[in-house]
């Protein structure tokens, strides 16, 4: 159970980096000593500061692949972060699939607009993508995936013709609501829609997706009258 694990301390993390991240050979050996799964494959936001676990903590400026590494004996978890090229090498060597990329940019998510899928399934995936970015920007450095975001996104992506259960909406909104009240939150946004509007206004050159939640708010309001959902989405 994940509840039995604790995140490694700074000292433990530094020791892990020295022992398992300094060379290609040492990185490849990680899977021999730990349980490994992919945490996230994502494109960073402009100005987001995430540091690689190799090259003395060099700043990564574009795309990262992070892993969830479990020490099954000491019940510690690590989140080693690598540049995209290094992460792909490790996935290939370990025989692990490349997961879907988390990105708010339209050119990375063409399938969301080209595939024949359930409309609200697509919109919930867009909500998760923006929600992930919003939460990441509240943290210094890399932020592990919010509770259940990865599992929900992978399930929706795999079964794209299935619609979204109300319980999923409630869970996602509950997680987002926690971060809307974090002191010093990004641009003091009162809801996720404010955050999205800020991105579109200030990061135009990034070609963000413009097809965001066209009907999702009204759809769910008719079915659940959920105040939290309205606060997260704004006036849709």
Short mmCIF file of C-alpha atoms in Angstrom, two decimals:
data_model
loop_
_atom_site.label_atom_id
_atom_site.label_comp_id
_atom_site.label_asym_id
_atom_site.label_seq_id
_atom_site.Cartn_x
_atom_site.Cartn_y
_atom_site.Cartn_z
CA UNK A 1 0.00 0.00 0.00
CA UNK A 2 1.25 3.50 -0.87
CA UNK A 3 0.14 4.69 2.57
CA UNK A 4 2.91 2.59 4.10
CA UNK A 5 5.57 4.53 2.18
CA UNK A 6 7.11 7.91 2.97
CA UNK A 7 8.84 10.26 0.57
CA UNK A 8 12.62 10.07 0.88
CA UNK A 9 14.34 12.88 2.78
CA UNK A 10 16.70 15.34 1.12
CA UNK A 11 19.67 13.34 2.44
CA UNK A 12 18.24 10.06 1.16
CA UNK A 13 17.46 11.66 -2.20
CA UNK A 14 21.02 12.98 -2.57
CA UNK A 15 22.42 9.53 -1.78
CA UNK A 16 20.09 7.99 -4.37
CA UNK A 17 21.20 10.51 -6.98
CA UNK A 18 24.87 9.80 -6.30
CA UNK A 19 24.45 6.03 -6.37
CA UNK A 20 21.91 5.56 -9.15
CA UNK A 21 21.87 8.64 -11.39
CA UNK A 22 25.48 9.58 -12.10
CA UNK A 23 25.97 7.38 -15.18
CA UNK A 24 23.96 5.48 -17.76
CA UNK A 25 24.99 2.17 -16.17
CA UNK A 26 23.90 3.24 -12.69
CA UNK A 27 20.57 4.58 -14.00
CA UNK A 28 19.82 1.34 -15.79
CA UNK A 29 20.45 -0.56 -12.55
CA UNK A 30 17.63 1.21 -10.72
CA UNK A 31 15.09 -1.38 -11.78
CA UNK A 32 17.25 -4.17 -10.31
CA UNK A 33 16.97 -2.73 -6.81
CA UNK A 34 13.60 -0.98 -6.76
CA UNK A 35 10.02 -1.24 -7.99
CA UNK A 36 9.68 1.28 -10.81
CA UNK A 37 6.76 2.80 -12.68
CA UNK A 38 6.38 5.91 -14.78
CA UNK A 39 5.06 8.84 -12.79
CA UNK A 40 4.55 11.31 -15.64
CA UNK A 41 5.70 12.27 -19.12
CA UNK A 42 4.98 15.98 -19.44
CA UNK A 43 5.80 19.27 -21.10
CA UNK A 44 6.76 21.97 -18.62
CA UNK A 45 5.25 25.43 -18.55
CA UNK A 46 7.36 28.46 -19.51
CA UNK A 47 9.29 29.50 -16.43
CA UNK A 48 8.60 26.28 -14.54
CA UNK A 49 11.79 25.24 -12.76
CA UNK A 50 12.39 21.49 -12.65
CA UNK A 51 15.85 20.05 -12.11
CA UNK A 52 17.21 16.80 -13.49
CA UNK A 53 18.56 14.14 -11.15
CA UNK A 54 21.65 13.90 -13.36
CA UNK A 55 24.31 16.45 -14.32
CA UNK A 56 24.42 17.96 -10.85
CA UNK A 57 20.77 19.00 -10.90
CA UNK A 58 20.79 20.80 -14.23
CA UNK A 59 17.64 22.80 -15.00
CA UNK A 60 15.31 21.12 -17.51
CA UNK A 61 13.58 23.61 -19.75
CA UNK A 62 11.13 21.63 -21.85
CA UNK A 63 9.93 18.06 -21.43
CA UNK A 64 10.55 15.62 -18.59
CA UNK A 65 9.92 12.00 -17.73
CA UNK A 66 9.67 11.27 -14.02
CA UNK A 67 9.48 7.90 -12.32
CA UNK A 68 7.92 6.61 -9.13
CA UNK A 69 10.61 4.47 -7.51
CA UNK A 70 9.71 2.38 -4.45
CA UNK A 71 12.23 1.03 -1.96
CA UNK A 72 10.27 -2.02 -0.83
CA UNK A 73 12.58 -2.75 2.10
CA UNK A 74 12.81 0.69 3.69
CA UNK A 75 9.37 1.82 2.49
CA UNK A 76 10.70 4.94 0.84
CA UNK A 77 9.62 6.49 -2.44
CA UNK A 78 11.68 8.59 -4.83
CA UNK A 79 10.66 10.68 -7.84
CA UNK A 80 13.73 10.82 -10.10
CA UNK A 81 13.26 13.30 -12.94
CA UNK A 82 15.13 13.12 -16.26
CA UNK A 83 15.14 14.96 -19.58
CA UNK A 84 12.89 13.39 -22.19
CA UNK A 85 15.73 11.70 -24.09
CA UNK A 86 17.15 10.02 -20.97
CA UNK A 87 13.70 8.99 -19.77
CA UNK A 88 12.90 7.38 -23.12
CA UNK A 89 16.19 5.46 -23.05
CA UNK A 90 15.33 4.06 -19.63
CA UNK A 91 11.80 3.10 -20.65
CA UNK A 92 13.09 1.29 -23.71
CA UNK A 93 15.82 -0.53 -21.78
CA UNK A 94 13.36 -1.58 -19.08
CA UNK A 95 10.73 -2.72 -21.57
CA UNK A 96 8.20 -0.19 -20.30
CA UNK A 97 5.74 1.62 -22.59
CA UNK A 98 5.92 5.35 -23.23
CA UNK A 99 2.83 6.78 -21.49
CA UNK A 100 0.58 9.53 -22.88
CA UNK A 101 2.21 12.97 -22.74
CA UNK A 102 0.71 15.54 -20.41
CA UNK A 103 0.67 18.82 -22.29
CA UNK A 104 -1.67 21.80 -22.61
CA UNK A 105 -0.27 22.67 -26.04
CA UNK A 106 -2.50 21.99 -29.04
CA UNK A 107 0.26 20.45 -31.16
CA UNK A 108 0.84 17.78 -28.48
CA UNK A 109 -2.84 16.86 -28.19
CA UNK A 110 -4.11 16.59 -31.73
CA UNK A 111 -5.76 13.28 -30.86
CA UNK A 112 -8.06 15.06 -28.42
CA UNK A 113 -9.65 16.90 -31.35
CA UNK A 114 -9.25 14.33 -34.12
CA UNK A 115 -10.36 11.16 -32.37
CA UNK A 116 -13.97 10.04 -32.30
CA UNK A 117 -14.53 9.95 -28.58
CA UNK A 118 -17.10 10.82 -25.98
CA UNK A 119 -17.31 14.62 -25.76
CA UNK A 120 -17.14 14.83 -21.99
CA UNK A 121 -14.42 12.24 -21.78
CA UNK A 122 -12.32 14.57 -23.94
CA UNK A 123 -13.18 17.61 -21.87
CA UNK A 124 -12.35 15.89 -18.61
CA UNK A 125 -8.94 15.00 -20.02
CA UNK A 126 -8.40 18.66 -20.90
CA UNK A 127 -9.44 19.62 -17.37
CA UNK A 128 -6.89 17.18 -15.95
CA UNK A 129 -4.14 18.56 -18.19
CA UNK A 130 -4.74 22.15 -17.10
CA UNK A 131 -5.32 21.10 -13.50
CA UNK A 132 -1.99 19.27 -13.44
CA UNK A 133 -0.18 22.35 -14.73
CA UNK A 134 -1.96 24.62 -12.27
CA UNK A 135 -0.97 22.41 -9.33
CA UNK A 136 2.61 22.03 -10.58
CA UNK A 137 3.09 25.79 -10.67
CA UNK A 138 2.21 26.03 -6.98
CA UNK A 139 5.35 24.05 -6.12
CA UNK A 140 9.08 24.65 -6.30
CA UNK A 141 10.69 22.01 -8.48
CA UNK A 142 8.98 18.81 -9.58
CA UNK A 143 5.55 18.00 -8.21
CA UNK A 144 4.32 14.38 -8.10
CA UNK A 145 0.99 13.71 -9.77
CA UNK A 146 -2.02 14.85 -7.73
CA UNK A 147 -4.15 12.16 -6.13
CA UNK A 148 -5.74 9.87 -8.77
CA UNK A 149 -5.06 12.25 -11.70
CA UNK A 150 -2.79 9.79 -13.48
CA UNK A 151 -5.11 6.82 -13.03
CA UNK A 152 -8.17 8.78 -14.16
CA UNK A 153 -6.40 10.21 -17.21
CA UNK A 154 -5.05 6.83 -18.32
CA UNK A 155 -8.48 5.24 -17.90
CA UNK A 156 -10.21 7.99 -19.88
CA UNK A 157 -7.54 7.83 -22.57
CA UNK A 158 -7.83 4.05 -22.87
CA UNK A 159 -11.63 4.01 -22.95
CA UNK A 160 -12.16 7.24 -24.88
CA UNK A 161 -15.71 6.33 -25.94
CA UNK A 162 -16.87 6.03 -22.34
CA UNK A 163 -18.37 9.04 -20.64
CA UNK A 164 -17.39 10.45 -17.24
CA UNK A 165 -18.96 9.33 -14.00
CA UNK A 166 -20.11 12.04 -11.61
CA UNK A 167 -17.88 10.60 -8.84
CA UNK A 168 -14.82 11.29 -11.00
CA UNK A 169 -15.81 14.93 -11.40
CA UNK A 170 -16.29 15.28 -7.65
CA UNK A 171 -12.88 13.75 -6.95
CA UNK A 172 -11.02 15.99 -9.41
CA UNK A 173 -12.76 19.10 -8.13
CA UNK A 174 -11.96 18.21 -4.52
CA UNK A 175 -8.25 17.98 -5.36
CA UNK A 176 -8.25 21.24 -7.33
CA UNK A 177 -10.13 23.06 -4.59
CA UNK A 178 -7.33 22.29 -2.11
CA UNK A 179 -4.83 24.12 -4.32
CA UNK A 180 -7.08 27.10 -4.98
CA UNK A 181 -6.64 28.02 -1.32
CA UNK A 182 -2.87 27.57 -1.14
CA UNK A 183 -1.15 30.74 0.09
CA UNK A 184 0.81 32.36 -2.71
CA UNK A 185 -1.06 30.42 -5.37
CA UNK A 186 -0.24 31.22 -9.00
CA UNK A 187 -1.47 34.71 -9.96
CA UNK A 188 -3.99 34.51 -7.09
CA UNK A 189 -6.44 32.74 -9.37
CA UNK A 190 -9.87 32.18 -7.84
CA UNK A 191 -10.66 29.29 -10.15
CA UNK A 192 -9.10 27.19 -12.87
CA UNK A 193 -10.78 29.20 -15.62
CA UNK A 194 -8.93 32.34 -14.44
CA UNK A 195 -5.68 30.41 -14.69
CA UNK A 196 -6.47 29.22 -18.21
CA UNK A 197 -7.42 32.76 -19.27
CA UNK A 198 -4.10 34.04 -17.90
CA UNK A 199 -2.18 31.43 -19.91
CA UNK A 200 -3.97 32.30 -23.14
CA UNK A 201 -3.44 36.02 -22.61
CA UNK A 202 0.22 35.92 -21.59
CA UNK A 203 1.64 32.87 -23.39
CA UNK A 204 0.13 33.30 -26.84
CA UNK A 205 3.26 32.14 -28.64
CA UNK A 206 2.87 28.67 -27.14
CA UNK A 207 -0.21 27.85 -29.24
CA UNK A 208 -2.32 26.66 -26.36
CA UNK A 209 -5.43 24.69 -27.06
CA UNK A 210 -8.44 26.93 -27.63
CA UNK A 211 -11.02 24.16 -27.41
CA UNK A 212 -11.51 24.08 -23.66
CA UNK A 213 -14.65 22.95 -21.88
CA UNK A 214 -17.18 24.36 -24.39
CA UNK A 215 -20.16 22.62 -22.79
CA UNK A 216 -18.78 20.64 -19.89
CA UNK A 217 -19.79 23.12 -17.19
CA UNK A 218 -23.43 23.39 -18.19
CA UNK A 219 -23.60 19.62 -18.76
CA UNK A 220 -22.50 18.77 -15.25
CA UNK A 221 -24.40 21.60 -13.56
CA UNK A 222 -27.63 20.14 -14.93
CA UNK A 223 -26.76 16.77 -13.40
CA UNK A 224 -25.20 17.54 -10.06
CA UNK A 225 -25.64 21.22 -9.08
CA UNK A 226 -22.10 21.11 -7.67
CA UNK A 227 -20.81 24.44 -6.32
CA UNK A 228 -17.25 23.16 -6.19
CA UNK A 229 -17.35 22.34 -9.88
CA UNK A 230 -18.56 25.86 -10.69
CA UNK A 231 -15.80 27.42 -8.64
CA UNK A 232 -13.16 25.33 -10.37
CA UNK A 233 -14.39 25.95 -13.88
CA UNK A 234 -15.52 29.52 -13.56
CA UNK A 235 -18.55 30.77 -15.47
CA UNK A 236 -18.72 28.35 -18.35
#
